[in-house]
Short mmCIF file of N, CA, C and O in Angstrom, two decimals:
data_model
loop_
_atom_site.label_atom_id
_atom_site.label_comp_id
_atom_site.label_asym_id
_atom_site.label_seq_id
_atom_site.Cartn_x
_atom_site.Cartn_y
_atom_site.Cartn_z
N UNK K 1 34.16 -89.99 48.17
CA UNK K 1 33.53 -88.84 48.78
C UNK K 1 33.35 -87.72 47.78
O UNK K 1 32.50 -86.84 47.93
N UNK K 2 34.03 -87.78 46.93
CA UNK K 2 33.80 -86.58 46.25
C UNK K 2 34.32 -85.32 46.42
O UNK K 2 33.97 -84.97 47.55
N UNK K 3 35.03 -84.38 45.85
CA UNK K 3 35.43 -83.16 46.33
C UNK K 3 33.71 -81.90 46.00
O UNK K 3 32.77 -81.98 45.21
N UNK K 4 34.00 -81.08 46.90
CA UNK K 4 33.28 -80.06 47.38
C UNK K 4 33.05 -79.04 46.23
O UNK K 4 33.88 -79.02 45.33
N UNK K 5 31.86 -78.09 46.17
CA UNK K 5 32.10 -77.28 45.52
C UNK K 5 33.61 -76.23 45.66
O UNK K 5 34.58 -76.33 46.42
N UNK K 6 33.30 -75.23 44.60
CA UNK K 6 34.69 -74.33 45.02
C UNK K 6 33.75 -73.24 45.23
O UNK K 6 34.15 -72.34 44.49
N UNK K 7 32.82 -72.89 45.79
CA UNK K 7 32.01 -71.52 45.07
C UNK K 7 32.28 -70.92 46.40
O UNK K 7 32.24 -71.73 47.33
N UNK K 8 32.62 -69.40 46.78
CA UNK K 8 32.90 -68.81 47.89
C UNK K 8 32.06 -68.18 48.64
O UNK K 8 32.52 -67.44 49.51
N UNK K 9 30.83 -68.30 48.53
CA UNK K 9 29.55 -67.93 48.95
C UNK K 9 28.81 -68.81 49.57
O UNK K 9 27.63 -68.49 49.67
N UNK K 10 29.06 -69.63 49.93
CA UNK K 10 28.02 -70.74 50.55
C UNK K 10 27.11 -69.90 51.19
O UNK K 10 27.62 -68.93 51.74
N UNK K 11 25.77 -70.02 51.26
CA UNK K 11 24.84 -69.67 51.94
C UNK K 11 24.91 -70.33 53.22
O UNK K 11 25.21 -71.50 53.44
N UNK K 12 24.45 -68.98 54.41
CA UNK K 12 24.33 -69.82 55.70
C UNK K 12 23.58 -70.71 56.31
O UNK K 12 23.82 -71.26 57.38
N UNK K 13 22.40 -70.89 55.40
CA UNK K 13 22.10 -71.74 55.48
C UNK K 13 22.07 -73.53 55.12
O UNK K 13 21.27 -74.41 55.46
N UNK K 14 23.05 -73.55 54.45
CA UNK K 14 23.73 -74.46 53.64
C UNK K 14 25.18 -74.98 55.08
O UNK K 14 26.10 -74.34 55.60
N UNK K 15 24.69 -76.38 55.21
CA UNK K 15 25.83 -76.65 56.27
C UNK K 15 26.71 -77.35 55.89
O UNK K 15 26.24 -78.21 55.14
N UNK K 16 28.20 -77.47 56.04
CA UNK K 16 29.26 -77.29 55.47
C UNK K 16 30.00 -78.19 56.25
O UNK K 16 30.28 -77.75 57.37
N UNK K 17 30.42 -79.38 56.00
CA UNK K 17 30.34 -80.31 54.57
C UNK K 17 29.15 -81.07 54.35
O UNK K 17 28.87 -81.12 53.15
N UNK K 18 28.22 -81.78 55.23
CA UNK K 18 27.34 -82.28 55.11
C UNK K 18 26.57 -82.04 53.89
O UNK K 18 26.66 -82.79 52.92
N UNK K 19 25.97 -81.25 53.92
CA UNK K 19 24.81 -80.52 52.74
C UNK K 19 25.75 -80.47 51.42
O UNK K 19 25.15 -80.07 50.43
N UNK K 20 26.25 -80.59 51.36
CA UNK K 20 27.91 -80.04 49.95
C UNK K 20 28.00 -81.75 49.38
O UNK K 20 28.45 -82.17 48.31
N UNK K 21 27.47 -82.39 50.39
CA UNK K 21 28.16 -84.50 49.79
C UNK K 21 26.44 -84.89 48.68
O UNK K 21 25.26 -84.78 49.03
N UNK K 22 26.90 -85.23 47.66
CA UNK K 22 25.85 -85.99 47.06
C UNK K 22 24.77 -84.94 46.84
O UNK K 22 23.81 -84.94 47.61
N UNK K 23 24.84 -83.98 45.79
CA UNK K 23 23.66 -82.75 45.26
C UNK K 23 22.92 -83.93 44.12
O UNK K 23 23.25 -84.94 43.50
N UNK K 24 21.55 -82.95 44.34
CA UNK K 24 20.65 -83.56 42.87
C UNK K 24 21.00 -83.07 41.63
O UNK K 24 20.90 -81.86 41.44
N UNK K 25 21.34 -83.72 40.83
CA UNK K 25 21.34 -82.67 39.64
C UNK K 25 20.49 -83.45 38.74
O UNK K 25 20.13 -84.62 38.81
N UNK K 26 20.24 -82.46 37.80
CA UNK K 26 19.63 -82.74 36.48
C UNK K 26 20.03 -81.78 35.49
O UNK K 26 20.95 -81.01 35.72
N UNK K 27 19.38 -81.78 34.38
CA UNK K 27 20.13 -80.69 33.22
C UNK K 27 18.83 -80.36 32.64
O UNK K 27 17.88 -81.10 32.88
N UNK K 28 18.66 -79.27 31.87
CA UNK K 28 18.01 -78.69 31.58
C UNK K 28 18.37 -77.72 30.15
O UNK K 28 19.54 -77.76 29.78
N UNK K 29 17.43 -76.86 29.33
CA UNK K 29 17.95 -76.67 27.90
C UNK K 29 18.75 -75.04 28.27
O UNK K 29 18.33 -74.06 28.88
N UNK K 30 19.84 -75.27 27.68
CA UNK K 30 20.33 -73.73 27.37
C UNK K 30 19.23 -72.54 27.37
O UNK K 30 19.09 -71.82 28.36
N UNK K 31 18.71 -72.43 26.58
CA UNK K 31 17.50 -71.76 26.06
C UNK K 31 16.19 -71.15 27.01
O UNK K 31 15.44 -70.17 27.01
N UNK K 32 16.52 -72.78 28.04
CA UNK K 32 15.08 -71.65 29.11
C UNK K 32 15.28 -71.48 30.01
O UNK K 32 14.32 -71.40 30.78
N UNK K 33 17.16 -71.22 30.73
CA UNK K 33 17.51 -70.85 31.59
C UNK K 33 17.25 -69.39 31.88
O UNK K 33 17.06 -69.31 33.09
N UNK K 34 17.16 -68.22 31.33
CA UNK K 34 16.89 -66.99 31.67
C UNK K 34 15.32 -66.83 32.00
O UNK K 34 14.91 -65.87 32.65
N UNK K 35 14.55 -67.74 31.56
CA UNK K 35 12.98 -67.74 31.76
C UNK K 35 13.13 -67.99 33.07
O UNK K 35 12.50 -67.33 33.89
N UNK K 36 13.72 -68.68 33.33
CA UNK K 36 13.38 -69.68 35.09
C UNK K 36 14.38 -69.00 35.59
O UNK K 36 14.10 -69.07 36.79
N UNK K 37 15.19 -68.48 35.54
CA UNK K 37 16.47 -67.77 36.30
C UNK K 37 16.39 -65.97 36.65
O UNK K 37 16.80 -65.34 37.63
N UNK K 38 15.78 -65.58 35.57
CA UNK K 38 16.11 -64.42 35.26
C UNK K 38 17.43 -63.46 34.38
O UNK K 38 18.52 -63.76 34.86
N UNK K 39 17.51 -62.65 33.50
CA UNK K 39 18.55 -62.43 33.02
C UNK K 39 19.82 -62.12 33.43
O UNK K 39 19.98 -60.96 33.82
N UNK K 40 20.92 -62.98 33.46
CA UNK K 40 22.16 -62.83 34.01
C UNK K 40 22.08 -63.41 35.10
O UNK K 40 22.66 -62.96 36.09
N UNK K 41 21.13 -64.84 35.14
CA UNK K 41 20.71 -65.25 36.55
C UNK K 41 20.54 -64.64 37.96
O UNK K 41 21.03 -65.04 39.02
N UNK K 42 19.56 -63.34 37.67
CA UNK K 42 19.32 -62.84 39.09
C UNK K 42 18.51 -63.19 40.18
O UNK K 42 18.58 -63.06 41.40
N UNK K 43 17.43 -63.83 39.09
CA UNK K 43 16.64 -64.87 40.64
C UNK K 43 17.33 -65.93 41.04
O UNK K 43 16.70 -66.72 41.74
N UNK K 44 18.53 -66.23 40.79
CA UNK K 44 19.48 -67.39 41.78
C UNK K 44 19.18 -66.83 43.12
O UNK K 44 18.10 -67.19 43.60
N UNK K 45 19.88 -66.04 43.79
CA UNK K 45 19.80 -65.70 44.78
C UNK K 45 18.51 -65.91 45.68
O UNK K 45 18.60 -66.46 46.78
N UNK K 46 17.35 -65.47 45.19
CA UNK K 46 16.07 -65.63 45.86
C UNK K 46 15.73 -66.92 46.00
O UNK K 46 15.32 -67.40 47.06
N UNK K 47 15.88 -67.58 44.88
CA UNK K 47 15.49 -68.75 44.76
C UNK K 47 16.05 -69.74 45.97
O UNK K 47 15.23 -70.46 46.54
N UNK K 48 17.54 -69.77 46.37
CA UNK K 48 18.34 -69.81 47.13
C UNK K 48 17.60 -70.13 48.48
O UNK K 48 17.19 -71.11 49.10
N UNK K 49 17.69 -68.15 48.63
CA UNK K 49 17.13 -68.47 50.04
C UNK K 49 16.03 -68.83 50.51
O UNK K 49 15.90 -69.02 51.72
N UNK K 50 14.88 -69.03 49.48
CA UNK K 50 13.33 -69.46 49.57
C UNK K 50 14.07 -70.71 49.90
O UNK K 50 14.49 -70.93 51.03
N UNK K 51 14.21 -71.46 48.99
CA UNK K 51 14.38 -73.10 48.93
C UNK K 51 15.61 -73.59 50.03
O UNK K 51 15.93 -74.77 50.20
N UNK K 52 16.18 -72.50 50.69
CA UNK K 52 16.88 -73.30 51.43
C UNK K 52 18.23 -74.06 51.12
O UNK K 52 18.92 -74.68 51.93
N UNK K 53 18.52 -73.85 49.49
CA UNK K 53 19.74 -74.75 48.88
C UNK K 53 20.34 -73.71 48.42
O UNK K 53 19.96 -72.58 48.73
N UNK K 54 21.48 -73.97 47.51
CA UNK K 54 22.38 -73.82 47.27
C UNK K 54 22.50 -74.32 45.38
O UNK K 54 22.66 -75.47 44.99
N UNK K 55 22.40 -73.26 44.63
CA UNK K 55 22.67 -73.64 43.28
C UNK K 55 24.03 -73.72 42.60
O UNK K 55 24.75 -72.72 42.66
N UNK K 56 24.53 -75.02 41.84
CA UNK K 56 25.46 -74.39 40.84
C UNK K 56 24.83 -75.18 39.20
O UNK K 56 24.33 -76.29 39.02
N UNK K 57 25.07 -74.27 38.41
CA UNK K 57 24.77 -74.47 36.98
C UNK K 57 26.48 -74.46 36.34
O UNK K 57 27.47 -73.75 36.57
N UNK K 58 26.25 -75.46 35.55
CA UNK K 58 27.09 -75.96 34.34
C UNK K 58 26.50 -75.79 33.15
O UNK K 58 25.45 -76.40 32.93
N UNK K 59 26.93 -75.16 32.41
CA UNK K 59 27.17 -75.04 30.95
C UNK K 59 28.14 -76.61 30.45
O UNK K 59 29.29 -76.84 30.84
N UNK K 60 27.08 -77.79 29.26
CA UNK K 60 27.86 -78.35 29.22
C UNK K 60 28.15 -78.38 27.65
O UNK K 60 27.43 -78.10 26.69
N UNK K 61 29.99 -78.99 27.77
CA UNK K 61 30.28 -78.98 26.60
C UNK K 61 30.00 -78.69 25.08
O UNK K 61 30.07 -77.47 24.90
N UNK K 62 29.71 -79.38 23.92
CA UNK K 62 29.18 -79.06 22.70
C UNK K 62 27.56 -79.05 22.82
O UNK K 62 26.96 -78.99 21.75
N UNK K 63 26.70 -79.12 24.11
CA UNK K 63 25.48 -79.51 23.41
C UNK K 63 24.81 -78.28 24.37
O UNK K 63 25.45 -77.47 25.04
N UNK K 64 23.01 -78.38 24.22
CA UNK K 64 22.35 -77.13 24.39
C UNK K 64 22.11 -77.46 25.53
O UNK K 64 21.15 -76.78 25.90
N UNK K 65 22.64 -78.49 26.74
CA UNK K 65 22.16 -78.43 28.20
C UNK K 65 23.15 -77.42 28.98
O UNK K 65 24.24 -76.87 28.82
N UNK K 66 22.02 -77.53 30.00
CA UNK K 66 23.03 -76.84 31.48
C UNK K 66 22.56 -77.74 32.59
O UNK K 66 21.40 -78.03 32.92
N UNK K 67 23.76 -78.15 33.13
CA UNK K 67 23.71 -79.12 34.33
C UNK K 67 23.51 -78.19 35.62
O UNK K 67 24.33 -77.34 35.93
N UNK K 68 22.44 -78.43 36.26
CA UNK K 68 22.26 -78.39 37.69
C UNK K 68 22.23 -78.69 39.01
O UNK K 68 21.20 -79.15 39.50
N UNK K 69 23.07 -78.53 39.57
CA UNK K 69 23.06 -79.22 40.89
C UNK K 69 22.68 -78.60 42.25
O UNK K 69 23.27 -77.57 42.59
N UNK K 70 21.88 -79.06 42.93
CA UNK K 70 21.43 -78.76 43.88
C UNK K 70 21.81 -79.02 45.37
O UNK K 70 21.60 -80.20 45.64
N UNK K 71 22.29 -78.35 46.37
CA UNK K 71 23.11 -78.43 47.36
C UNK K 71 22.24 -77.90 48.44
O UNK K 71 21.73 -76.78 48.37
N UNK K 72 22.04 -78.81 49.56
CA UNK K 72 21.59 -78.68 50.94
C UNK K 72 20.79 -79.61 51.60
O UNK K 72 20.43 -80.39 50.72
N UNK K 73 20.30 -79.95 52.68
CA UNK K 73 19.32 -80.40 53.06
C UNK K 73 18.69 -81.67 52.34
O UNK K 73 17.89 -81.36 51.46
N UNK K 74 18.84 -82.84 52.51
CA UNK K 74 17.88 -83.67 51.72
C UNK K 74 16.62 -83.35 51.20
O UNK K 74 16.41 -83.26 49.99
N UNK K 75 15.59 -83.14 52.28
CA UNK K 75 14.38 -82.96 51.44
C UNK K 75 14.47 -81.57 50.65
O UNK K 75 13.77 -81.53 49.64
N UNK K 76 15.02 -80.72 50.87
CA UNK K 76 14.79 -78.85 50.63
C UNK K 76 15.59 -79.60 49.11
O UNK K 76 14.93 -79.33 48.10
N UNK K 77 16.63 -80.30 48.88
CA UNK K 77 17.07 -80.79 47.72
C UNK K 77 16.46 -81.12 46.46
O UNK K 77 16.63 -80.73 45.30
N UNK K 78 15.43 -82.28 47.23
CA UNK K 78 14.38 -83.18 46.12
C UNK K 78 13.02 -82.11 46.05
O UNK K 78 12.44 -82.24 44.97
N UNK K 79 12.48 -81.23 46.82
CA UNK K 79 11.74 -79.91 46.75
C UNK K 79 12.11 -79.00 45.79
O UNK K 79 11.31 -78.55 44.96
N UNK K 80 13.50 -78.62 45.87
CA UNK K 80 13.85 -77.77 44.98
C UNK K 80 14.06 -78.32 43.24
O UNK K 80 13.82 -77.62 42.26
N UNK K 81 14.60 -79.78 43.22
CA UNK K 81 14.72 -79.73 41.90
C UNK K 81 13.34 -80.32 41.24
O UNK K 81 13.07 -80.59 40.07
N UNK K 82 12.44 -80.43 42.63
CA UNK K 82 11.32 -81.02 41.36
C UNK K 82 10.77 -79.56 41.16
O UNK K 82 10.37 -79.47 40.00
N UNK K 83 10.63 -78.66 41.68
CA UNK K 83 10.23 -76.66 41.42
C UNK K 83 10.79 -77.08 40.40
O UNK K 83 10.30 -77.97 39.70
N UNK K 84 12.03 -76.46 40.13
CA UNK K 84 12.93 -76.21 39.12
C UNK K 84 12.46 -77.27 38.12
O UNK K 84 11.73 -76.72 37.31
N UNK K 85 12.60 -78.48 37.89
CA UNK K 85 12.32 -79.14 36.51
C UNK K 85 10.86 -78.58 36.46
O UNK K 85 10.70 -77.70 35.61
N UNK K 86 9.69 -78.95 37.26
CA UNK K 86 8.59 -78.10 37.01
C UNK K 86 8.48 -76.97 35.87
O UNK K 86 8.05 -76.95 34.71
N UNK K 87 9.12 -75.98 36.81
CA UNK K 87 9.33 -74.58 35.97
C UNK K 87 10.45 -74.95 34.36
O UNK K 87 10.36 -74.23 33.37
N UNK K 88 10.98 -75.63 34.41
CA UNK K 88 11.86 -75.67 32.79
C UNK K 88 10.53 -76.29 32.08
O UNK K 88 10.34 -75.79 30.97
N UNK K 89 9.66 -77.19 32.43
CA UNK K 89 9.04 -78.03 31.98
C UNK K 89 7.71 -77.04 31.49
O UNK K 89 7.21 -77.15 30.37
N UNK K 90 7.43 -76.46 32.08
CA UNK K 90 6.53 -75.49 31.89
C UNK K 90 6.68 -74.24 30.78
O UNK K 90 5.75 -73.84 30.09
N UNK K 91 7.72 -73.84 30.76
CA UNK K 91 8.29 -73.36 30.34
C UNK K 91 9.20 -73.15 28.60
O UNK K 91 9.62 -72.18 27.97
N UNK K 92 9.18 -74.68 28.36
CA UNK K 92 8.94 -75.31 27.30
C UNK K 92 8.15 -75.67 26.82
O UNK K 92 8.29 -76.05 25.66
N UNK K 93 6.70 -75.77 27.56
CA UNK K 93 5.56 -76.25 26.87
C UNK K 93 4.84 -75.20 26.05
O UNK K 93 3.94 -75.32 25.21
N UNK K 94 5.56 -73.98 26.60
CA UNK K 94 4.92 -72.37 26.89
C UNK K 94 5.50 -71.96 25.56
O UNK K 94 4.84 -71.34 24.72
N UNK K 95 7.19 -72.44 25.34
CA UNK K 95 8.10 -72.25 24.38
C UNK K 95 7.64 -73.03 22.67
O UNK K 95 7.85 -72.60 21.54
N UNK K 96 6.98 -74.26 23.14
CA UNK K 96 6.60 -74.96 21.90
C UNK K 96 5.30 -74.37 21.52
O UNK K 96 5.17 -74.20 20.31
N UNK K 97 4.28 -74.02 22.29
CA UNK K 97 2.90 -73.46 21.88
C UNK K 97 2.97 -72.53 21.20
O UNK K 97 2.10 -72.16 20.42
N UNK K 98 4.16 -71.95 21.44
CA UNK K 98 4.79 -70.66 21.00
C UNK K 98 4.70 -70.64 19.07
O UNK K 98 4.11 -69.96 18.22
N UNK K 99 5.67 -71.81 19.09
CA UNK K 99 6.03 -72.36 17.67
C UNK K 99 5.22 -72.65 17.01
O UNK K 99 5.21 -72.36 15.81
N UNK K 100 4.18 -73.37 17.68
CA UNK K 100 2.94 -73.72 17.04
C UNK K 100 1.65 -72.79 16.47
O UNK K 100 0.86 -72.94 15.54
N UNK K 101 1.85 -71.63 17.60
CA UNK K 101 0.86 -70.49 17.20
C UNK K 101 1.35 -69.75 16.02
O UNK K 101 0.49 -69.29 15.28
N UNK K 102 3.12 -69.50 15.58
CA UNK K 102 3.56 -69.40 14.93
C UNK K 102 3.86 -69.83 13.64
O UNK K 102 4.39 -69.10 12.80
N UNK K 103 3.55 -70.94 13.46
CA UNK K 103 3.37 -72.08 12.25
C UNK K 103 2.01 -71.49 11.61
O UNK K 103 1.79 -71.05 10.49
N UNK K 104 0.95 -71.70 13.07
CA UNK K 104 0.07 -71.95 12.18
C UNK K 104 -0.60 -70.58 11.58
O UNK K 104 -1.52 -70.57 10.76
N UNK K 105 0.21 -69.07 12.31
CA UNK K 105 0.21 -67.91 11.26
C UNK K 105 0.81 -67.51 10.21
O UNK K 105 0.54 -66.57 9.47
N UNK K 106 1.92 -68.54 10.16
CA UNK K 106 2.66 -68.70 8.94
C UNK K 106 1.54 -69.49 8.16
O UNK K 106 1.00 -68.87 7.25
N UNK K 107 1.18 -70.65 8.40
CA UNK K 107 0.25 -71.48 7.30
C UNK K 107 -0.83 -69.98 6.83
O UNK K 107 -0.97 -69.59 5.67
N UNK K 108 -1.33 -69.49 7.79
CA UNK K 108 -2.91 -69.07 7.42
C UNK K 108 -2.24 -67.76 6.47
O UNK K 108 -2.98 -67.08 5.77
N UNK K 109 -0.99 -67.54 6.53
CA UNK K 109 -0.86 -66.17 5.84
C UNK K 109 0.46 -66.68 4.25
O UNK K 109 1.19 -66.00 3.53
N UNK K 110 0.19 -67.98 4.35
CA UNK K 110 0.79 -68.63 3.27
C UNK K 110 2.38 -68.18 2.85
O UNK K 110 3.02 -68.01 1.82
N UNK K 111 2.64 -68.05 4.55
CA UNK K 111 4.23 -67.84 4.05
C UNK K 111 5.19 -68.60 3.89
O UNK K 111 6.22 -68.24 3.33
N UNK K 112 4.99 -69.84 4.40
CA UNK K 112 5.59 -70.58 4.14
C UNK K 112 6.05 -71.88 2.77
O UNK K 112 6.68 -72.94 2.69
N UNK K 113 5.43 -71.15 2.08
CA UNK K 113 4.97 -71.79 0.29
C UNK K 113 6.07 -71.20 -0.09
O UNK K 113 6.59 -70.38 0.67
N UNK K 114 6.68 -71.51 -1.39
CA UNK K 114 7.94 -71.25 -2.29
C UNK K 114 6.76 -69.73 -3.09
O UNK K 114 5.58 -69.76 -3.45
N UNK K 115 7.52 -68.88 -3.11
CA UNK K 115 6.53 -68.13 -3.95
C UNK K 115 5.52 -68.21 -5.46
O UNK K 115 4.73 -67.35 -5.83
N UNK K 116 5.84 -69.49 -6.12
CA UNK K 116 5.29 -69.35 -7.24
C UNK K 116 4.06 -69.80 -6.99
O UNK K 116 3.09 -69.55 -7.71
N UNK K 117 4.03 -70.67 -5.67
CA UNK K 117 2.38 -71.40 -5.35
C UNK K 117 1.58 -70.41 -4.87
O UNK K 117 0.36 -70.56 -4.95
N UNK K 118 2.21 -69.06 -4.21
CA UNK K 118 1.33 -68.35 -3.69
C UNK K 118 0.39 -67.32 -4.72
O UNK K 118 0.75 -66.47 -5.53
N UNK K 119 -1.31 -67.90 -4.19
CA UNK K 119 -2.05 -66.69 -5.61
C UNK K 119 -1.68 -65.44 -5.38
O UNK K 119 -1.31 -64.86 -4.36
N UNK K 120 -1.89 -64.98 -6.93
CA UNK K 120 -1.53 -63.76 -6.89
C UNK K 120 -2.93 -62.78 -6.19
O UNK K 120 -4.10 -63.15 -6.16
N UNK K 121 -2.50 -61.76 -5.79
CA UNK K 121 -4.41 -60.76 -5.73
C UNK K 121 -4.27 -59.62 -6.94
O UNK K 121 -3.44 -58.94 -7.54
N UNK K 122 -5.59 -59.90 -6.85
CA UNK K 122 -5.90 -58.77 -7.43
C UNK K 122 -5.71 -57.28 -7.25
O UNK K 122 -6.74 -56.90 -6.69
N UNK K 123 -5.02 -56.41 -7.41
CA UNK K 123 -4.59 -55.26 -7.11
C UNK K 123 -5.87 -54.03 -7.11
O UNK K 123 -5.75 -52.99 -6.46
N UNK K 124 -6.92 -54.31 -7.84
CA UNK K 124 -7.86 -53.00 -7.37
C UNK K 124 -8.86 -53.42 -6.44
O UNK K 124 -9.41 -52.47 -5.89
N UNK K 125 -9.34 -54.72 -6.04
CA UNK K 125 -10.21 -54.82 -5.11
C UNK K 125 -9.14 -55.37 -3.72
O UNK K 125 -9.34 -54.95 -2.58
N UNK K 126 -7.98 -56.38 -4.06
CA UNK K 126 -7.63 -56.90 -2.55
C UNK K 126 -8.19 -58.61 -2.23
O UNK K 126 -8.22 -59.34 -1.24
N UNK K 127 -8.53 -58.73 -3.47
CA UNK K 127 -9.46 -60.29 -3.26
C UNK K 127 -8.48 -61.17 -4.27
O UNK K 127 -7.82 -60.56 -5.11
N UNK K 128 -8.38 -62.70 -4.18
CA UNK K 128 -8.12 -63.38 -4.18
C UNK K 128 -8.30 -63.68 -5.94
O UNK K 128 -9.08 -62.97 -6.57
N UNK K 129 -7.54 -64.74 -6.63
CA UNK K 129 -7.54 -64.64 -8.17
C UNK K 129 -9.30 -64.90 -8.64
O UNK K 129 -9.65 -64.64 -9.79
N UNK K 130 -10.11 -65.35 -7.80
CA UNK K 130 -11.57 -65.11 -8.52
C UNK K 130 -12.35 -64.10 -8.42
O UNK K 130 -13.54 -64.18 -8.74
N UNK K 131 -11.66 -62.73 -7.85
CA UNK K 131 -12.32 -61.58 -8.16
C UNK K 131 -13.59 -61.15 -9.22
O UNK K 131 -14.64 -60.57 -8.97
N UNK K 132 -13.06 -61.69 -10.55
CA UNK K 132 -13.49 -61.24 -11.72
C UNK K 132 -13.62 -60.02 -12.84
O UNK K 132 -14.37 -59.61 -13.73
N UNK K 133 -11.99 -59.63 -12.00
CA UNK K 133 -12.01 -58.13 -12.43
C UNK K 133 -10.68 -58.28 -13.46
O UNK K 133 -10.27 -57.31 -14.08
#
């Protein structure tokens, strides 16, 4: 059977023990929990009572996940964690485009070269070593 959460808040809508046996979980990255949560997890709560469940997050051990588990209602369960992976999923795609727009202003502004490859400019016009000055 499993023992129960310990969390002292159960939502009332969350029925007790039923809804508490067998949560969905999945895990998700350290990193884009405040995107999807809010800082200091304040959209838990809303999220909550929209969806009808009941959240707990784990921080796990040495690595960059956080385990999620989802508590209530069968379907409001499999509803809520496909939202939720949705939103991490999104969220990371949002996070890598990120990197990428970033790369590729690093490439175009040649910062990423060891400095001796980078040309020098020319100091009275601003143009590139074929100036001719």
């Amino acid at each position: 059977m499993g023992t129960l959460p310990k969390r002292k808040d159960i939502p009332p809508w969350v029925k007790v023990p039923e809804d508490l046996r067998g949560p969905q979980v999945f895990r998700v990255q350290t990193a884009l929990l405040e995107a999807m949560f809010g800082p200091g997890g304040s959209r838990i709560p809303y999220i909550e009572q929209v969806s009808r469940t009941m959240l707990e997050l784990k921080v796990l051990g040495s690595s960059n996940l956080t385990e999620v588990k989802v508590y209530g209602n069968y379907l409001y369960k499999l509803r809520t964690t496909w939202m939720l992976q949705s939103m991490a999923e999104r969220h990371r795609l949002r996070w890598e485009r990120g990197m990428l727009k970033l790369e590729d202003a690093m490439n175009a502004l040649e910062l990423n070269k060891p400095l001796a490859e980078v040309q020098p400019v020319c100091n009275q016009c601003n143009l590139g070593p074929g100036c001719g000055q």
